[in-house]
Amino acid sequence: MTIILINSSPLLLMVDLVQSNNQKDGLYMTQQTNKSALYILMFSLFITMGGIGIIIPVMPDYLLLFGVGGQALGFLIAGFALAQFLFSPIAGDLSDRHGRKMFIIAGLIIYGCAQIFFGLATDVWMLFVARFLAGLGAALIMAPTMAYVADITTVEERGKGMGMLGAAMSLGFTIGPGIGGFLAKVNLHFPFYIAGGFAIATALISYFVLPNVAAQVRQQVKKDNLFKQLANSVKMPYFVILIVIFTFSFGIANFQATMAVYLGYKFHYTPTDIAIVLTVGGFAGVILQMFVIDKLFKRFGEMKVIFVNLLVAALTMFLMIYISSFFVILTVATLFSIATTFIRPAVNTLVSKLAGDGQGYAAGMNNAYMSLGNMVGPALAGTLFDWNMDAPYIFGTIILLACLLLAYTWTARKASHLMHASE
């Protein structure tokens, strides 16, 4: 009996070719899905920060309707930051176990309803409840969003992804005040309704468009309370970066909380002059963040970007005491804004890279330390400003330089350990 063997290699090649094309199609679809998800996440943060920015020019006149002023405004800002501080670690930790999408959507809905409730308020206590709920919503949005980006990007792409998130946040906060001033021409309540409506609409878009990142078995810090989680953060490999986050958030809040009154009292600037000083720097930071930051990360690394920009932020903050020309002030304020804009994605990227599988917990701690800076900065800056107009800038400079020294020492020690380990 003769057995005829048929050469099946062409058939196998065809099967391999089909499988290869399917894999390529699948990879292409995954890349497109991830890109769409990133855009939705950017828009969510843009709406969140835009909602904060929109109400800035409205708040002084709006609070007058309730017979309260600057002190109430300070506590309202602190209430928002307090809610972020309390709930960011919880949101990040829970999103590690249950997925990111549901928390982002819930945060947008809570945030949107809180903005509308603020516009409908008839008593001061309602304002505080609304701002606290808005802070809760922001916490549910921000920590899972940063963890989501870590889930859908490679380590090499992480810096670009975080940079795009940072750009969206900066853009929202930058153009928000201008939009708020325009909307306030309708009435003082209208900006809050618009901010809330857009947040709820974004939640609906996210529900239908945003892919759900499946919850996985991830490295977790156990379900401890907030203060135990903060204590545990000391043991994390990115703890020094969290200190940097707290410090630069403190510096930004310190700068922004006093800049308007500083320019108004010292140089008698009009609201338009102050808006130009703050807005130009914001736009410059956004543009550079979108097109330059990823190249800087690849060429120099995140840590060097942090070093340089901490130094620039400290020097420009100190220079504010000694300058007086409008264009010089505009230039210095813009450099400060660019420096702080570059630091944010750098520290976010570093924390994400060092976090391993615990992305949600790391993102929660990131937001918690940022919120601490946002709470302490305005409160201390206001107290120092009442004592001496230049004091917030002197103290802020010292803090930023101390942080630079800490980060440099940590990096040098880490490099030394790696060198000894390789010997």
XYZ file of C-alpha atoms in Angstrom:
423
model
C 0.000 0.000 0.000
C 1.278 3.376 -0.935
C 0.590 6.251 1.362
C 0.516 9.621 -0.365
C 1.633 12.508 1.855
C 0.204 15.840 0.933
C 2.438 18.827 1.514
C 0.315 20.970 3.852
C 2.800 23.793 4.361
C 0.890 26.285 2.128
C -2.257 25.624 4.157
C -0.357 26.116 7.404
C 1.139 29.323 6.067
C -2.337 30.557 5.194
C -3.614 29.727 8.694
C -0.601 31.487 10.241
C -1.237 34.489 8.013
C -4.897 34.712 9.053
C -3.977 34.375 12.745
C -1.280 37.034 12.360
C -3.736 39.412 10.680
C -6.304 38.760 13.416
C -3.698 39.518 16.063
C -2.737 42.717 14.265
C -6.406 43.699 13.917
C -6.939 42.944 17.599
C -3.904 44.999 18.572
C -5.086 47.864 16.353
C -8.563 47.737 17.885
C -7.058 47.673 21.392
C -4.884 50.678 20.590
C -7.877 52.561 19.161
C -9.991 51.636 22.201
C -7.260 52.786 24.582
C -6.886 56.029 22.666
C -10.652 56.660 22.837
C -10.616 55.864 26.554
C -7.754 58.312 27.121
C -9.690 61.080 25.355
C -12.774 60.427 27.494
C -10.635 60.491 30.650
C -9.008 63.751 29.546
C -12.426 65.272 28.927
C -13.626 64.126 32.362
C -10.703 65.866 34.086
C -11.128 68.908 31.826
C -14.772 69.198 32.926
C -13.827 68.672 36.597
C -11.114 71.322 36.661
C -13.115 73.597 34.356
C -15.980 73.416 36.848
C -13.616 74.576 39.583
C -12.251 77.362 37.410
C -15.663 78.536 36.202
C -16.778 79.548 39.688
C -13.609 81.483 40.653
C -14.660 84.888 39.262
C -18.231 84.389 40.486
C -17.584 83.386 44.098
C -16.898 86.803 45.701
C -20.148 88.342 44.400
C -22.065 85.089 44.895
C -21.059 84.842 48.554
C -22.247 88.418 49.100
C -25.766 87.142 48.409
C -25.424 85.142 51.642
C -23.810 87.948 53.624
C -20.434 86.192 53.916
C -16.997 86.984 52.515
C -13.357 85.941 52.446
C -13.320 83.783 55.556
C -16.220 81.693 54.285
C -14.505 81.404 50.905
C -11.381 80.045 52.598
C -13.360 77.403 54.470
C -15.251 76.432 51.312
C -11.935 75.836 49.519
C -10.693 73.841 52.510
C -13.923 71.784 52.570
C -13.478 70.780 48.935
C -9.841 69.792 49.544
C -10.772 67.956 52.764
C -13.250 65.752 50.914
C -10.607 64.951 48.296
C -8.129 64.119 51.038
C -10.556 61.791 52.815
C -11.948 59.943 49.810
C -9.134 59.810 47.220
C -7.343 56.859 48.895
C -10.657 55.015 49.310
C -11.604 55.586 45.675
C -8.227 54.442 44.428
C -8.204 51.338 46.627
C -11.758 50.300 45.723
C -11.103 50.832 42.014
C -8.234 48.336 42.279
C -10.739 45.662 43.273
C -13.918 46.624 41.441
C -12.712 48.375 38.274
C -12.323 52.046 37.387
C -15.330 52.934 35.223
C -18.105 52.828 37.832
C -16.221 55.164 40.183
C -15.449 57.694 37.443
C -19.106 57.789 36.377
C -20.344 58.039 39.974
C -17.849 60.830 40.647
C -19.011 62.836 37.629
C -22.663 62.494 38.677
C -21.962 63.492 42.308
C -19.760 66.369 41.168
C -22.359 67.616 38.694
C -25.234 67.423 41.194
C -23.104 69.213 43.814
C -22.415 72.090 41.405
C -26.115 72.464 40.635
C -26.973 72.232 44.350
C -24.457 75.014 45.041
C -26.252 77.218 42.497
C -29.637 76.412 44.080
C -28.458 77.008 47.671
C -30.501 79.338 49.852
C -28.428 79.159 53.031
C -24.715 79.128 53.895
C -24.736 75.563 55.262
C -25.950 74.363 51.874
C -22.870 75.922 50.265
C -20.567 73.927 52.546
C -22.453 70.673 51.914
C -22.311 71.292 48.159
C -18.568 71.992 48.119
C -17.822 68.947 50.265
C -19.856 66.763 47.891
C -18.059 68.339 44.926
C -14.749 67.383 46.561
C -16.041 63.824 47.031
C -17.002 63.671 43.354
C -13.594 64.989 42.304
C -11.889 62.321 44.452
C -13.926 59.559 42.779
C -12.933 60.935 39.372
C -9.237 61.707 39.755
C -7.720 58.702 41.535
C -9.412 56.023 39.344
C -8.680 58.098 36.224
C -4.934 58.147 36.881
C -5.023 54.425 37.709
C -7.008 53.788 34.510
C -4.298 55.462 32.416
C -1.691 53.277 34.101
C -3.798 50.221 33.152
C -3.985 51.074 29.437
C -0.449 52.385 28.842
C 2.923 50.712 28.775
C 5.704 51.930 31.051
C 7.256 53.720 28.064
C 3.964 55.484 27.223
C 3.082 56.288 30.833
C 4.693 59.733 30.833
C 2.829 60.783 27.703
C -0.485 59.553 29.104
C -0.024 61.340 32.417
C 1.125 64.441 30.576
C -2.076 64.478 28.518
C -4.159 64.153 31.687
C -2.217 67.004 33.259
C -2.711 69.128 30.161
C -6.469 68.516 30.259
C -6.599 69.505 33.937
C -4.499 72.629 33.362
C -6.538 73.652 30.320
C -9.809 73.264 32.221
C -8.577 75.312 35.157
C -7.062 77.928 32.803
C -10.068 78.660 30.615
C -12.654 78.064 33.344
C -12.493 81.549 34.895
C -12.963 83.244 31.519
C -16.009 81.087 30.751
C -17.366 81.702 34.253
C -17.084 85.464 33.893
C -18.953 85.293 30.580
C -21.702 83.004 31.915
C -22.177 85.209 34.991
C -23.582 87.899 32.689
C -26.754 85.787 32.541
C -26.889 85.608 36.363
C -24.621 84.536 39.212
C -26.233 81.088 39.444
C -25.864 80.183 35.775
C -22.154 79.115 35.821
C -22.907 76.491 38.481
C -25.765 75.027 36.445
C -23.602 74.830 33.310
C -20.678 73.227 35.181
C -23.018 70.664 36.753
C -24.837 69.922 33.519
C -21.623 69.272 31.606
C -20.352 66.931 34.343
C -23.558 64.856 34.251
C -23.478 64.795 30.430
C -19.874 63.555 30.579
C -20.994 60.783 32.943
C -23.557 59.642 30.359
C -20.956 59.711 27.584
C -18.552 57.721 29.770
C -21.233 55.124 30.518
C -21.717 54.347 26.825
C -18.219 54.974 25.455
C -15.638 54.331 28.180
C -14.448 50.691 28.223
C -14.417 49.009 31.609
C -11.017 47.915 32.857
C -11.711 44.586 34.522
C -10.820 44.323 38.166
C -7.843 42.039 38.673
C -6.057 40.518 41.623
C -3.694 43.376 42.302
C -1.163 44.136 44.977
C -3.170 45.946 47.617
C -2.780 47.660 50.899
C -5.474 46.063 53.099
C -8.694 47.895 53.760
C -7.292 50.090 56.487
C -8.685 53.477 57.432
C -7.255 56.599 55.840
C -4.704 57.311 58.532
C -3.375 53.746 58.453
C -3.132 54.026 54.673
C -1.182 57.254 55.067
C 1.080 55.529 57.576
C 1.551 52.640 55.132
C 2.485 55.108 52.384
C 5.707 55.813 54.298
C 6.825 52.256 53.458
C 6.141 52.621 49.746
C 9.057 53.055 47.302
C 7.468 56.285 46.045
C 6.984 57.951 49.449
C 9.505 60.726 48.745
C 7.636 61.466 45.507
C 4.443 61.830 47.559
C 6.256 64.433 49.679
C 7.172 66.235 46.464
C 3.497 66.122 45.438
C 2.445 67.631 48.770
C 5.120 70.326 48.494
C 4.445 71.474 44.958
C 0.667 71.387 45.613
C 1.327 73.547 48.666
C 3.431 75.884 46.533
C 0.818 76.190 43.797
C -2.004 76.753 46.288
C 0.174 79.193 48.229
C 0.881 81.139 45.027
C -2.657 81.110 43.651
C -4.358 81.901 46.966
C -2.379 85.108 47.472
C -1.531 86.202 43.914
C -4.755 88.113 43.254
C -4.736 90.029 46.545
C -0.948 90.515 46.343
C -1.142 92.156 42.914
C -4.247 94.097 43.900
C -2.866 95.458 47.182
C 0.722 96.057 46.104
C 0.272 97.219 42.511
C -3.465 98.061 42.376
C -4.020 95.685 39.469
C -7.534 95.380 38.079
C -9.290 92.000 37.848
C -8.499 92.012 34.120
C -4.772 92.523 34.785
C -4.786 89.694 37.323
C -6.694 87.409 34.939
C -4.090 88.031 32.212
C -1.214 87.209 34.567
C -2.824 83.942 35.660
C -4.226 82.880 32.283
C -1.155 83.422 30.081
C 0.947 81.177 32.302
C -1.751 78.532 32.324
C -2.009 78.443 28.530
C 1.765 78.332 28.127
C 1.959 75.409 30.536
C -0.805 73.510 28.732
C 0.764 73.932 25.281
C 4.230 72.896 26.434
C 2.804 69.999 28.418
C 1.025 68.627 25.372
C 3.942 68.867 22.942
C 7.171 68.939 24.962
C 6.797 67.045 28.233
C 7.003 63.511 26.784
C 10.194 64.398 24.889
C 11.720 65.785 28.077
C 10.850 62.601 29.985
C 12.455 60.405 27.303
C 15.602 62.520 27.050
C 16.256 63.452 30.681
C 13.976 61.262 32.789
C 11.206 62.329 35.157
C 13.487 62.978 38.135
C 15.668 65.530 36.337
C 12.529 67.298 35.122
C 11.371 67.500 38.747
C 14.755 68.835 39.944
C 14.953 71.608 37.360
C 11.354 72.725 37.719
C 11.408 72.720 41.527
C 14.401 75.071 41.275
C 12.654 77.268 38.689
C 9.469 77.379 40.804
C 11.440 78.371 43.916
C 13.405 81.112 42.134
C 10.378 82.613 40.379
C 8.359 82.593 43.596
C 11.166 84.477 45.357
C 11.528 86.944 42.470
C 7.889 88.016 42.874
C 8.954 90.041 45.911
C 11.395 92.234 43.987
C 9.740 92.891 40.608
C 7.198 95.543 39.683
C 6.874 95.952 35.888
C 3.723 94.345 34.496
C 5.533 92.451 31.743
C 8.238 91.245 34.116
C 5.565 90.025 36.547
C 3.758 88.352 33.632
C 6.983 86.620 32.561
C 7.916 85.440 36.064
C 4.382 84.226 36.825
C 4.336 82.371 33.490
C 7.654 80.656 34.266
C 6.304 79.621 37.663
C 3.157 78.237 36.057
C 5.151 76.283 33.450
C 7.449 74.838 36.120
C 4.578 73.612 38.283
C 2.747 72.319 35.204
C 5.788 70.183 34.294
C 6.188 68.819 37.819
C 2.661 67.369 37.983
C 2.914 64.752 35.178
C 6.508 63.970 36.193
C 5.551 62.993 39.737
C 2.375 61.228 38.570
C 4.423 59.154 36.127
C 7.078 58.275 38.710
C 4.492 57.188 41.280
C 2.750 55.057 38.662
C 5.994 53.392 37.553
C 7.011 52.589 41.130
C 3.541 51.398 42.177
C 3.601 48.063 40.357
C 0.175 46.414 40.594
C -1.122 48.784 43.274
C -2.082 51.540 40.847
C -5.367 52.479 42.527
C -3.833 52.774 45.985
C -0.924 54.805 44.590
C -3.271 57.135 42.706
C -5.358 57.552 45.864
C -2.285 58.471 47.910
C -1.199 60.811 45.128
C -4.485 62.708 45.350
C -4.501 62.587 49.157
C -1.096 64.252 49.423
C -2.086 66.760 46.737
C -5.259 67.576 48.666
C -3.252 68.066 51.867
C -1.145 70.639 50.053
C -4.272 72.290 48.684
C -5.683 72.534 52.222
C -2.603 73.725 54.056
C -1.348 76.067 51.334
C -4.209 78.604 51.197
C -4.804 78.572 54.970
C -1.150 79.198 55.852
C -0.633 81.620 52.969
C -3.571 83.742 54.090
C -2.303 83.865 57.657
C 1.207 84.803 56.540
C -0.146 87.408 54.121
C -2.037 89.177 56.921
C 1.224 89.301 58.880
C 3.472 90.364 55.993
C 2.613 90.665 52.314
C 5.878 89.043 51.171
C 5.923 86.260 53.767
C 4.012 83.616 51.727
C 6.549 83.877 48.906
C 9.570 83.666 51.203
C 8.164 80.687 53.069
C 7.087 78.992 49.816
C 10.591 79.409 48.400
C 12.152 77.774 51.467
C 9.730 74.829 51.271
C 10.370 74.253 47.559
C 14.159 74.354 48.013
C 13.930 71.963 50.961
C 11.874 69.616 48.800
C 14.485 69.832 46.035
C 17.203 68.890 48.519
C 15.116 65.965 49.814
C 14.386 64.648 46.315
C 18.043 64.966 45.276
C 19.264 63.167 48.418
C 16.722 60.367 47.898
C 17.754 59.932 44.265
C 21.462 59.898 45.123
C 20.910 57.333 47.886
C 18.803 55.157 45.586
C 21.510 55.297 42.894
C 24.142 54.363 45.488
C 22.118 51.318 46.588
C 21.740 50.155 42.998
C 25.462 50.562 42.407
C 26.354 48.521 45.503
C 23.798 45.856 44.560
C 25.398 45.424 41.119
C 28.903 44.946 42.521
